[in-house]
Amino acid sequence: MALATLREVLEIAGRTNTAIPGFNIDNIEIPEAIMEAAEEENCPVILTIGQGAIHAGGLRHLPDVVRRIGESSSVPVVMHLDHGISYEQAVVCLRAGFTSVMYDGSHHPFEENVRESRAVVRAAHAAGISVECELGAISGVEDGMSHSGANLVDLEEVKRFLEAVDCDALAIGIGNAHGIYRGTPDLDFARLAACRDLGAPPLVLHGGSGIPKDMIQKAVRLGIRKINVATEVRLAFMEGLESAVGTRDIYAMYGAAKSAVRALAKEKIRMFQNKE
Ligand code: G3H
Ligand code: ZN
C-alpha cells in the first residue's frame, strides 16, 4: 500500500482512543524489525527520520527504504521528519517523498515559531502532506540537540498558536524529556488535558523512552495520539549487537539486534494501543 499521512493514522488513533508509535530509524535493520512487530500487532506505524540520521547521510537512502517498506506493508506506514530545523529542510523532505514533516520552532521566539510553522504548513498541505509543530521545547538531549530547563507549554501560547497555525499534530512540553530520564518522569497531566480542551489537533508526546506504562496510558486517555521513541530503539539495537559480538558472525549480530528491536517495538505498540 502507498505510504499514509500522519493525519490519516492519527484519525485512526482518535477513533480508537489510542496512540500511534513514532519510532526513530537510523538504518535498514531497525525499520525491518519494527515492521515485523507492527504487522503482528496490526498497528499503523510512523517511521521517523531525525536530525541524527540526516546528519549521518540518512536522506540519501532511508526514504527509499521506507517507501519500499510501505509498499509491501499490511499496515499503514508514515514517513516522518522529526524535529525539522527549517522550512528549507521540510521542502527537501517533501521532495524526497515524506508523508509527514515536523517543524520544531519551539526553541525560537513565539512569533518566529508561528511564522515558520505557517510556511511549512502552507508548502506541505499544498502537496497533501501532514505537519507536526511544537510548543514548549522538549528538554534533554537528542540527535545532538539539547535543551535544558522546564519545558512546560504555555496555555495562552497554545491558544494563540492554534488560531494562527493549521497543523495536523502538536507536540507539547508537559515535563517530558528526550533521552533517559533521571528518576521518574513528572508529567503535567492537567496541562495536557487543558491543551486538549483548547481544541488542539492530535497531541504528540516526545521523549517516550523510559516513561512507565501507567503514565503512558494516562496520557493516551487524556488525548496523546502519537508517542515518539528513539533512545530505547537505539539502545535495543546496540545491546542486541553487543550480545552477539562474540560470535564474530554479522548475521548472528544483526539477528540479535533486530530481535531486540522487534521485542521493544511490540512492547511499546501494545502499551500505546492499550493492549496490555
Ligand atoms: O524526537 C524523538 C523523540 O522525542 C524520542 O525521544 O529518545 O526520549 O525516546 P526519546
Ligand atoms: Zn522529540
PDB file of C-alpha atoms and ligand atoms in Angstrom:
ATOM      1  CA  MET A   1       0.000   0.000   0.000  1.00  0.00           C
ATOM      2  CA  ALA A   2       1.079   3.603  -0.506  1.00  0.00           C
ATOM      3  CA  LEU A   3       2.529   5.492   2.410  1.00  0.00           C
ATOM      4  CA  ALA A   4      -0.057   7.091   4.697  1.00  0.00           C
ATOM      5  CA  THR A   5      -0.024  10.655   6.004  1.00  0.00           C
ATOM      6  CA  LEU A   6       0.278  11.485   9.687  1.00  0.00           C
ATOM      7  CA  ARG A   7      -3.221  12.912   9.588  1.00  0.00           C
ATOM      8  CA  GLU A   8      -4.641   9.634   8.313  1.00  0.00           C
ATOM      9  CA  VAL A   9      -3.122   7.461  11.025  1.00  0.00           C
ATOM     10  CA  LEU A  10      -3.920   9.942  13.802  1.00  0.00           C
ATOM     11  CA  GLU A  11      -7.563   9.828  12.714  1.00  0.00           C
ATOM     12  CA  ILE A  12      -7.413   6.081  13.402  1.00  0.00           C
ATOM     13  CA  ALA A  13      -5.880   6.800  16.795  1.00  0.00           C
ATOM     14  CA  GLY A  14      -8.634   9.320  17.543  1.00  0.00           C
ATOM     15  CA  ARG A  15     -11.366   6.841  16.686  1.00  0.00           C
ATOM     16  CA  THR A  16      -9.814   4.136  18.874  1.00  0.00           C
ATOM     17  CA  ASN A  17      -8.550   6.367  21.713  1.00  0.00           C
ATOM     18  CA  THR A  18      -5.048   5.045  21.273  1.00  0.00           C
ATOM     19  CA  ALA A  19      -1.637   6.423  20.325  1.00  0.00           C
ATOM     20  CA  ILE A  20       0.426   5.607  17.244  1.00  0.00           C
ATOM     21  CA  PRO A  21       4.136   4.940  17.823  1.00  0.00           C
ATOM     22  CA  GLY A  22       6.696   7.137  16.116  1.00  0.00           C
ATOM     23  CA  PHE A  23       9.923   5.130  16.084  1.00  0.00           C
ATOM     24  CA  ASN A  24      13.166   6.781  15.006  1.00  0.00           C
ATOM     25  CA  ILE A  25      15.082   4.769  12.401  1.00  0.00           C
ATOM     26  CA  ASP A  26      18.790   5.025  11.584  1.00  0.00           C
ATOM     27  CA  ASN A  27      19.429   2.091   9.223  1.00  0.00           C
ATOM     28  CA  ILE A  28      17.605  -0.634   7.277  1.00  0.00           C
ATOM     29  CA  GLU A  29      17.505  -3.269  10.010  1.00  0.00           C
ATOM     30  CA  ILE A  30      15.671  -1.137  12.572  1.00  0.00           C
ATOM     31  CA  PRO A  31      12.581  -0.422  10.416  1.00  0.00           C
ATOM     32  CA  GLU A  32      12.547  -4.031   9.229  1.00  0.00           C
ATOM     33  CA  ALA A  33      12.328  -5.187  12.859  1.00  0.00           C
ATOM     34  CA  ILE A  34       9.741  -2.543  13.749  1.00  0.00           C
ATOM     35  CA  MET A  35       7.552  -3.579  10.827  1.00  0.00           C
ATOM     36  CA  GLU A  36       7.506  -7.211  11.986  1.00  0.00           C
ATOM     37  CA  ALA A  37       6.065  -6.029  15.307  1.00  0.00           C
ATOM     38  CA  ALA A  38       3.653  -3.534  13.716  1.00  0.00           C
ATOM     39  CA  GLU A  39       2.255  -6.101  11.292  1.00  0.00           C
ATOM     40  CA  GLU A  40       1.996  -8.747  14.012  1.00  0.00           C
ATOM     41  CA  GLU A  41       0.028  -6.237  16.121  1.00  0.00           C
ATOM     42  CA  ASN A  42      -1.861  -4.863  13.105  1.00  0.00           C
ATOM     43  CA  CYS A  43      -0.907  -1.346  14.174  1.00  0.00           C
ATOM     44  CA  PRO A  44      -0.136   1.674  11.949  1.00  0.00           C
ATOM     45  CA  VAL A  45       3.388   2.929  12.449  1.00  0.00           C
ATOM     46  CA  ILE A  46       5.298   6.170  11.950  1.00  0.00           C
ATOM     47  CA  LEU A  47       8.871   5.590  10.744  1.00  0.00           C
ATOM     48  CA  THR A  48      10.748   8.678  11.782  1.00  0.00           C
ATOM     49  CA  ILE A  49      13.939  10.104  10.295  1.00  0.00           C
ATOM     50  CA  GLY A  50      15.519  12.561  12.711  1.00  0.00           C
ATOM     51  CA  GLN A  51      18.383  15.009  12.660  1.00  0.00           C
ATOM     52  CA  GLY A  52      20.920  12.396  13.780  1.00  0.00           C
ATOM     53  CA  ALA A  53      20.067  10.093  10.883  1.00  0.00           C
ATOM     54  CA  ILE A  54      20.038  13.041   8.473  1.00  0.00           C
ATOM     55  CA  HIS A  55      23.422  14.240   9.731  1.00  0.00           C
ATOM     56  CA  ALA A  56      24.756  10.709   9.138  1.00  0.00           C
ATOM     57  CA  GLY A  57      23.612  10.853   5.500  1.00  0.00           C
ATOM     58  CA  GLY A  58      20.261   9.175   6.014  1.00  0.00           C
ATOM     59  CA  LEU A  59      18.397  11.269   3.450  1.00  0.00           C
ATOM     60  CA  ARG A  60      20.356   9.559   0.661  1.00  0.00           C
ATOM     61  CA  HIS A  61      18.748   6.134   1.065  1.00  0.00           C
ATOM     62  CA  LEU A  62      16.410   5.866   4.041  1.00  0.00           C
ATOM     63  CA  PRO A  63      13.419   7.476   2.229  1.00  0.00           C
ATOM     64  CA  ASP A  64      13.628   4.792  -0.467  1.00  0.00           C
ATOM     65  CA  VAL A  65      13.851   2.097   2.208  1.00  0.00           C
ATOM     66  CA  VAL A  66      10.767   3.442   3.990  1.00  0.00           C
ATOM     67  CA  ARG A  67       8.891   3.792   0.715  1.00  0.00           C
ATOM     68  CA  ARG A  68       9.588   0.139  -0.172  1.00  0.00           C
ATOM     69  CA  ILE A  69       8.577  -0.927   3.328  1.00  0.00           C
ATOM     70  CA  GLY A  70       5.309   0.980   2.985  1.00  0.00           C
ATOM     71  CA  GLU A  71       4.560  -0.592  -0.392  1.00  0.00           C
ATOM     72  CA  SER A  72       4.812  -4.130   0.989  1.00  0.00           C
ATOM     73  CA  SER A  73       3.279  -3.449   4.398  1.00  0.00           C
ATOM     74  CA  SER A  74      -0.076  -4.789   5.585  1.00  0.00           C
ATOM     75  CA  VAL A  75      -0.452  -1.787   7.934  1.00  0.00           C
ATOM     76  CA  PRO A  76      -0.337   1.965   7.194  1.00  0.00           C
ATOM     77  CA  VAL A  77       3.188   3.398   7.313  1.00  0.00           C
ATOM     78  CA  VAL A  78       4.037   7.112   7.629  1.00  0.00           C
ATOM     79  CA  MET A  79       7.423   8.538   6.619  1.00  0.00           C
ATOM     80  CA  HIS A  80       8.014  11.381   9.081  1.00  0.00           C
ATOM     81  CA  LEU A  81      10.671  14.072   9.518  1.00  0.00           C
ATOM     82  CA  ASP A  82      11.495  14.555  13.205  1.00  0.00           C
ATOM     83  CA  HIS A  83      12.305  17.939  14.754  1.00  0.00           C
ATOM     84  CA  GLY A  84      12.655  19.680  11.405  1.00  0.00           C
ATOM     85  CA  ILE A  85      15.032  22.610  11.710  1.00  0.00           C
ATOM     86  CA  SER A  86      13.923  24.836   8.835  1.00  0.00           C
ATOM     87  CA  TYR A  87      11.429  25.496   6.078  1.00  0.00           C
ATOM     88  CA  GLU A  88      14.144  24.504   3.607  1.00  0.00           C
ATOM     89  CA  GLN A  89      14.714  21.121   5.248  1.00  0.00           C
ATOM     90  CA  ALA A  90      10.963  20.483   5.210  1.00  0.00           C
ATOM     91  CA  VAL A  91      10.866  21.187   1.452  1.00  0.00           C
ATOM     92  CA  VAL A  92      13.798  18.831   0.840  1.00  0.00           C
ATOM     93  CA  CYS A  93      11.879  16.101   2.692  1.00  0.00           C
ATOM     94  CA  LEU A  94       8.660  16.841   0.821  1.00  0.00           C
ATOM     95  CA  ARG A  95      10.593  16.320  -2.420  1.00  0.00           C
ATOM     96  CA  ALA A  96      12.070  13.079  -1.011  1.00  0.00           C
ATOM     97  CA  GLY A  97       8.587  11.638  -0.526  1.00  0.00           C
ATOM     98  CA  PHE A  98       7.986  12.172   3.189  1.00  0.00           C
ATOM     99  CA  THR A  99       4.280  11.985   4.044  1.00  0.00           C
ATOM    100  CA  SER A 100       4.664  13.976   7.239  1.00  0.00           C
ATOM    101  CA  VAL A 101       7.102  16.652   8.379  1.00  0.00           C
ATOM    102  CA  MET A 102       7.671  18.175  11.796  1.00  0.00           C
ATOM    103  CA  TYR A 103       8.828  21.757  12.042  1.00  0.00           C
ATOM    104  CA  ASP A 104      10.221  22.333  15.546  1.00  0.00           C
ATOM    105  CA  GLY A 105      10.339  26.052  16.251  1.00  0.00           C
ATOM    106  CA  SER A 106       9.763  25.581  19.994  1.00  0.00           C
ATOM    107  CA  HIS A 107      13.158  26.989  20.990  1.00  0.00           C
ATOM    108  CA  HIS A 108      12.686  30.104  18.824  1.00  0.00           C
ATOM    109  CA  PRO A 109      10.689  33.209  19.829  1.00  0.00           C
ATOM    110  CA  PHE A 110       6.964  32.513  19.640  1.00  0.00           C
ATOM    111  CA  GLU A 111       6.297  34.787  16.640  1.00  0.00           C
ATOM    112  CA  GLU A 112       9.164  33.152  14.681  1.00  0.00           C
ATOM    113  CA  ASN A 113       7.793  29.698  15.500  1.00  0.00           C
ATOM    114  CA  VAL A 114       4.372  30.783  14.210  1.00  0.00           C
ATOM    115  CA  ARG A 115       5.810  32.335  11.043  1.00  0.00           C
ATOM    116  CA  GLU A 116       7.975  29.362  10.071  1.00  0.00           C
ATOM    117  CA  SER A 117       5.314  26.814  11.068  1.00  0.00           C
ATOM    118  CA  ARG A 118       2.789  28.586   8.852  1.00  0.00           C
ATOM    119  CA  ALA A 119       5.210  28.498   5.918  1.00  0.00           C
ATOM    120  CA  VAL A 120       5.865  24.772   6.359  1.00  0.00           C
ATOM    121  CA  VAL A 121       2.127  24.060   6.679  1.00  0.00           C
ATOM    122  CA  ARG A 122       1.421  26.042   3.501  1.00  0.00           C
ATOM    123  CA  ALA A 123       4.011  24.108   1.482  1.00  0.00           C
ATOM    124  CA  ALA A 124       3.190  20.684   2.930  1.00  0.00           C
ATOM    125  CA  HIS A 125      -0.592  20.993   2.717  1.00  0.00           C
ATOM    126  CA  ALA A 126      -0.295  22.110  -0.910  1.00  0.00           C
ATOM    127  CA  ALA A 127       1.257  18.686  -1.516  1.00  0.00           C
ATOM    128  CA  GLY A 128      -1.226  16.813   0.702  1.00  0.00           C
ATOM    129  CA  ILE A 129       1.399  16.183   3.382  1.00  0.00           C
ATOM    130  CA  SER A 130       0.858  16.473   7.151  1.00  0.00           C
ATOM    131  CA  VAL A 131       2.673  18.781   9.553  1.00  0.00           C
ATOM    132  CA  GLU A 132       3.552  18.394  13.243  1.00  0.00           C
ATOM    133  CA  CYS A 133       4.556  21.523  15.147  1.00  0.00           C
ATOM    134  CA  GLU A 134       5.889  22.013  18.679  1.00  0.00           C
ATOM    135  CA  LEU A 135       5.340  24.343  21.611  1.00  0.00           C
ATOM    136  CA  GLY A 136       7.301  24.065  24.851  1.00  0.00           C
ATOM    137  CA  ALA A 137      10.802  22.946  23.888  1.00  0.00           C
ATOM    138  CA  ILE A 138      11.365  19.343  24.974  1.00  0.00           C
ATOM    139  CA  SER A 139      14.301  19.234  27.353  1.00  0.00           C
ATOM    140  CA  GLY A 140      17.071  16.651  27.348  1.00  0.00           C
ATOM    141  CA  VAL A 141      19.455  15.688  24.566  1.00  0.00           C
ATOM    142  CA  GLU A 142      18.508  14.076  21.247  1.00  0.00           C
ATOM    143  CA  ASP A 143      20.419  13.832  17.970  1.00  0.00           C
ATOM    144  CA  GLY A 144      22.866  16.433  19.100  1.00  0.00           C
ATOM    145  CA  MET A 145      20.122  18.898  20.028  1.00  0.00           C
ATOM    146  CA  SER A 146      19.864  19.769  23.673  1.00  0.00           C
ATOM    147  CA  HIS A 147      17.510  21.937  25.651  1.00  0.00           C
ATOM    148  CA  SER A 148      17.642  22.452  29.366  1.00  0.00           C
ATOM    149  CA  GLY A 149      15.120  23.967  31.710  1.00  0.00           C
ATOM    150  CA  ALA A 150      11.464  23.367  32.283  1.00  0.00           C
ATOM    151  CA  ASN A 151       9.563  22.798  29.072  1.00  0.00           C
ATOM    152  CA  LEU A 152       6.039  23.311  30.311  1.00  0.00           C
ATOM    153  CA  VAL A 153       3.983  24.631  27.437  1.00  0.00           C
ATOM    154  CA  ASP A 154       2.243  27.991  27.987  1.00  0.00           C
ATOM    155  CA  LEU A 155      -1.511  27.537  27.533  1.00  0.00           C
ATOM    156  CA  GLU A 156      -2.014  31.098  26.318  1.00  0.00           C
ATOM    157  CA  GLU A 157       0.616  30.434  23.639  1.00  0.00           C
ATOM    158  CA  VAL A 158      -1.178  27.219  22.657  1.00  0.00           C
ATOM    159  CA  LYS A 159      -4.396  29.186  22.162  1.00  0.00           C
ATOM    160  CA  ARG A 160      -2.661  31.853  20.071  1.00  0.00           C
ATOM    161  CA  PHE A 161      -0.670  29.257  18.084  1.00  0.00           C
ATOM    162  CA  LEU A 162      -3.792  27.261  17.188  1.00  0.00           C
ATOM    163  CA  GLU A 163      -5.506  30.443  15.978  1.00  0.00           C
ATOM    164  CA  ALA A 164      -2.578  31.082  13.635  1.00  0.00           C
ATOM    165  CA  VAL A 165      -1.277  27.671  12.537  1.00  0.00           C
ATOM    166  CA  ASP A 166      -3.334  24.871  10.954  1.00  0.00           C
ATOM    167  CA  CYS A 167      -1.051  21.982  11.917  1.00  0.00           C
ATOM    168  CA  ASP A 168      -2.124  18.336  11.880  1.00  0.00           C
ATOM    169  CA  ALA A 169      -0.453  17.442  15.179  1.00  0.00           C
ATOM    170  CA  LEU A 170       1.048  19.414  18.025  1.00  0.00           C
ATOM    171  CA  ALA A 171       3.941  18.300  20.227  1.00  0.00           C
ATOM    172  CA  ILE A 172       3.704  19.867  23.674  1.00  0.00           C
ATOM    173  CA  GLY A 173       6.087  20.113  26.587  1.00  0.00           C
ATOM    174  CA  ILE A 174       4.476  18.786  29.760  1.00  0.00           C
ATOM    175  CA  GLY A 175       7.637  17.758  31.628  1.00  0.00           C
ATOM    176  CA  ASN A 176       8.670  15.110  29.108  1.00  0.00           C
ATOM    177  CA  ALA A 177      12.335  14.957  28.046  1.00  0.00           C
ATOM    178  CA  HIS A 178      14.490  13.385  25.396  1.00  0.00           C
ATOM    179  CA  GLY A 179      16.835  10.577  26.380  1.00  0.00           C
ATOM    180  CA  ILE A 180      16.966   8.590  29.604  1.00  0.00           C
ATOM    181  CA  TYR A 181      15.045  10.226  32.462  1.00  0.00           C
ATOM    182  CA  ARG A 182      16.866  10.951  35.695  1.00  0.00           C
ATOM    183  CA  GLY A 183      14.349   9.382  38.068  1.00  0.00           C
ATOM    184  CA  THR A 184      10.612   9.068  37.416  1.00  0.00           C
ATOM    185  CA  PRO A 185       9.200  11.400  34.765  1.00  0.00           C
ATOM    186  CA  ASP A 186       6.996  14.151  36.213  1.00  0.00           C
ATOM    187  CA  LEU A 187       4.327  14.786  33.575  1.00  0.00           C
ATOM    188  CA  ASP A 188       1.840  17.646  33.967  1.00  0.00           C
ATOM    189  CA  PHE A 189      -1.364  15.793  33.052  1.00  0.00           C
ATOM    190  CA  ALA A 190      -3.572  18.765  33.949  1.00  0.00           C
ATOM    191  CA  ARG A 191      -1.678  20.857  31.410  1.00  0.00           C
ATOM    192  CA  LEU A 192      -2.120  18.082  28.834  1.00  0.00           C
ATOM    193  CA  ALA A 193      -5.878  17.991  29.439  1.00  0.00           C
ATOM    194  CA  ALA A 194      -6.044  21.776  29.202  1.00  0.00           C
ATOM    195  CA  CYS A 195      -4.288  21.688  25.805  1.00  0.00           C
ATOM    196  CA  ARG A 196      -6.765  19.090  24.612  1.00  0.00           C
ATOM    197  CA  ASP A 197      -9.678  21.212  25.864  1.00  0.00           C
ATOM    198  CA  LEU A 198      -8.388  24.174  23.839  1.00  0.00           C
ATOM    199  CA  GLY A 199      -9.348  22.205  20.729  1.00  0.00           C
ATOM    200  CA  ALA A 200      -5.805  21.241  19.808  1.00  0.00           C
ATOM    201  CA  PRO A 201      -5.175  18.857  16.912  1.00  0.00           C
ATOM    202  CA  PRO A 202      -3.943  15.380  17.913  1.00  0.00           C
ATOM    203  CA  LEU A 203      -1.302  15.836  20.587  1.00  0.00           C
ATOM    204  CA  VAL A 204       2.193  14.342  20.486  1.00  0.00           C
ATOM    205  CA  LEU A 205       4.330  13.152  23.387  1.00  0.00           C
ATOM    206  CA  HIS A 206       8.058  13.327  22.695  1.00  0.00           C
ATOM    207  CA  GLY A 207      10.616  11.624  24.904  1.00  0.00           C
ATOM    208  CA  GLY A 208       8.720   8.353  25.052  1.00  0.00           C
ATOM    209  CA  SER A 209      11.733   6.296  26.151  1.00  0.00           C
ATOM    210  CA  GLY A 210      11.530   5.461  29.831  1.00  0.00           C
ATOM    211  CA  ILE A 211       8.004   6.705  30.522  1.00  0.00           C
ATOM    212  CA  PRO A 212       6.257   3.995  32.565  1.00  0.00           C
ATOM    213  CA  LYS A 213       3.133   2.248  31.293  1.00  0.00           C
ATOM    214  CA  ASP A 214       0.711   3.847  33.728  1.00  0.00           C
ATOM    215  CA  MET A 215       1.819   7.338  32.706  1.00  0.00           C
ATOM    216  CA  ILE A 216       1.693   6.448  29.010  1.00  0.00           C
ATOM    217  CA  GLN A 217      -1.831   5.103  29.303  1.00  0.00           C
ATOM    218  CA  LYS A 218      -2.996   8.105  31.347  1.00  0.00           C
ATOM    219  CA  ALA A 219      -1.530  10.420  28.692  1.00  0.00           C
ATOM    220  CA  VAL A 220      -3.341   8.474  25.954  1.00  0.00           C
ATOM    221  CA  ARG A 221      -6.626   8.701  27.874  1.00  0.00           C
ATOM    222  CA  LEU A 222      -6.090  12.479  28.071  1.00  0.00           C
ATOM    223  CA  GLY A 223      -5.533  12.933  24.331  1.00  0.00           C
ATOM    224  CA  ILE A 224      -1.995  11.956  23.330  1.00  0.00           C
ATOM    225  CA  ARG A 225      -2.298  10.335  19.867  1.00  0.00           C
ATOM    226  CA  LYS A 226       1.383   9.980  18.820  1.00  0.00           C
ATOM    227  CA  ILE A 227       4.273   8.940  21.054  1.00  0.00           C
ATOM    228  CA  ASN A 228       7.909   9.203  19.910  1.00  0.00           C
ATOM    229  CA  VAL A 229      10.523   6.639  20.888  1.00  0.00           C
ATOM    230  CA  ALA A 230      14.153   6.883  19.811  1.00  0.00           C
ATOM    231  CA  THR A 231      16.605   6.248  22.648  1.00  0.00           C
ATOM    232  CA  GLU A 232      15.197   2.862  23.646  1.00  0.00           C
ATOM    233  CA  VAL A 233      15.159   1.745  19.993  1.00  0.00           C
ATOM    234  CA  ARG A 234      18.805   2.637  19.541  1.00  0.00           C
ATOM    235  CA  LEU A 235      19.807   1.047  22.849  1.00  0.00           C
ATOM    236  CA  ALA A 236      17.928  -2.157  21.984  1.00  0.00           C
ATOM    237  CA  PHE A 237      19.718  -2.369  18.627  1.00  0.00           C
ATOM    238  CA  MET A 238      23.156  -1.711  20.102  1.00  0.00           C
ATOM    239  CA  GLU A 239      22.675  -4.060  23.055  1.00  0.00           C
ATOM    240  CA  GLY A 240      21.474  -6.736  20.654  1.00  0.00           C
ATOM    241  CA  LEU A 241      24.627  -6.334  18.588  1.00  0.00           C
ATOM    242  CA  GLU A 242      26.770  -6.438  21.723  1.00  0.00           C
ATOM    243  CA  SER A 243      25.078  -9.601  22.950  1.00  0.00           C
ATOM    244  CA  ALA A 244      26.254 -11.477  19.855  1.00  0.00           C
ATOM    245  CA  VAL A 245      29.569  -9.729  19.207  1.00  0.00           C
ATOM    246  CA  GLY A 246      31.445 -12.831  20.433  1.00  0.00           C
ATOM    247  CA  THR A 247      30.098 -14.861  17.536  1.00  0.00           C
ATOM    248  CA  ARG A 248      32.053 -12.679  15.107  1.00  0.00           C
ATOM    249  CA  ASP A 249      29.138 -13.528  12.793  1.00  0.00           C
ATOM    250  CA  ILE A 250      27.473 -10.472  11.276  1.00  0.00           C
ATOM    251  CA  TYR A 251      24.220 -12.300  10.647  1.00  0.00           C
ATOM    252  CA  ALA A 252      24.048 -13.515  14.250  1.00  0.00           C
ATOM    253  CA  MET A 253      24.759  -9.978  15.445  1.00  0.00           C
ATOM    254  CA  TYR A 254      22.174  -8.317  13.232  1.00  0.00           C
ATOM    255  CA  GLY A 255      19.705 -11.075  14.072  1.00  0.00           C
ATOM    256  CA  ALA A 256      20.126 -10.400  17.797  1.00  0.00           C
ATOM    257  CA  ALA A 257      19.838  -6.646  17.239  1.00  0.00           C
ATOM    258  CA  LYS A 258      16.677  -6.967  15.161  1.00  0.00           C
ATOM    259  CA  SER A 259      15.155  -9.371  17.655  1.00  0.00           C
ATOM    260  CA  ALA A 260      15.736  -6.853  20.460  1.00  0.00           C
ATOM    261  CA  VAL A 261      14.195  -4.006  18.434  1.00  0.00           C
ATOM    262  CA  ARG A 262      11.230  -6.162  17.430  1.00  0.00           C
ATOM    263  CA  ALA A 263      10.539  -7.051  21.082  1.00  0.00           C
ATOM    264  CA  LEU A 264      10.795  -3.407  22.149  1.00  0.00           C
ATOM    265  CA  ALA A 265       8.531  -2.222  19.337  1.00  0.00           C
ATOM    266  CA  LYS A 266       5.947  -4.875  20.205  1.00  0.00           C
ATOM    267  CA  GLU A 267       6.023  -3.839  23.879  1.00  0.00           C
ATOM    268  CA  LYS A 268       5.552  -0.140  23.026  1.00  0.00           C
ATOM    269  CA  ILE A 269       2.816  -0.831  20.472  1.00  0.00           C
ATOM    270  CA  ARG A 270       0.829  -2.911  22.940  1.00  0.00           C
ATOM    271  CA  MET A 271       1.273  -0.202  25.607  1.00  0.00           C
ATOM    272  CA  PHE A 272       0.261   2.667  23.300  1.00  0.00           C
ATOM    273  CA  GLN A 273      -2.671   0.676  21.910  1.00  0.00           C
ATOM    274  CA  ASN A 274      -3.951  -0.189  25.402  1.00  0.00           C
ATOM    275  CA  LYS A 275      -3.489  -3.882  24.677  1.00  0.00           C
ATOM    276  CA  GLU A 276      -1.514  -4.572  27.832  1.00  0.00           C
TER     277      GLU A 276
HETATM  278  O1  G3H B   1      12.032  13.009  18.695  1.00  0.00           O
HETATM  279  C1  G3H B   1      12.238  11.904  19.164  1.00  0.00           C
HETATM  280  C2  G3H B   1      11.618  11.500  20.408  1.00  0.00           C
HETATM  281  O2  G3H B   1      11.164  12.565  21.128  1.00  0.00           O
HETATM  282  C3  G3H B   1      12.391  10.448  21.124  1.00  0.00           C
HETATM  283  O3  G3H B   1      12.600  10.664  22.479  1.00  0.00           O
HETATM  284  O4  G3H B   1      14.690   9.335  22.658  1.00  0.00           O
HETATM  285  O5  G3H B   1      13.476  10.037  24.712  1.00  0.00           O
HETATM  286  O6  G3H B   1      12.526   8.264  23.188  1.00  0.00           O
HETATM  287  P1  G3H B   1      13.364   9.518  23.302  1.00  0.00           P
HETATM  288 ZN    ZN B   2      11.472  14.533  20.121  1.00  0.00          ZN
END
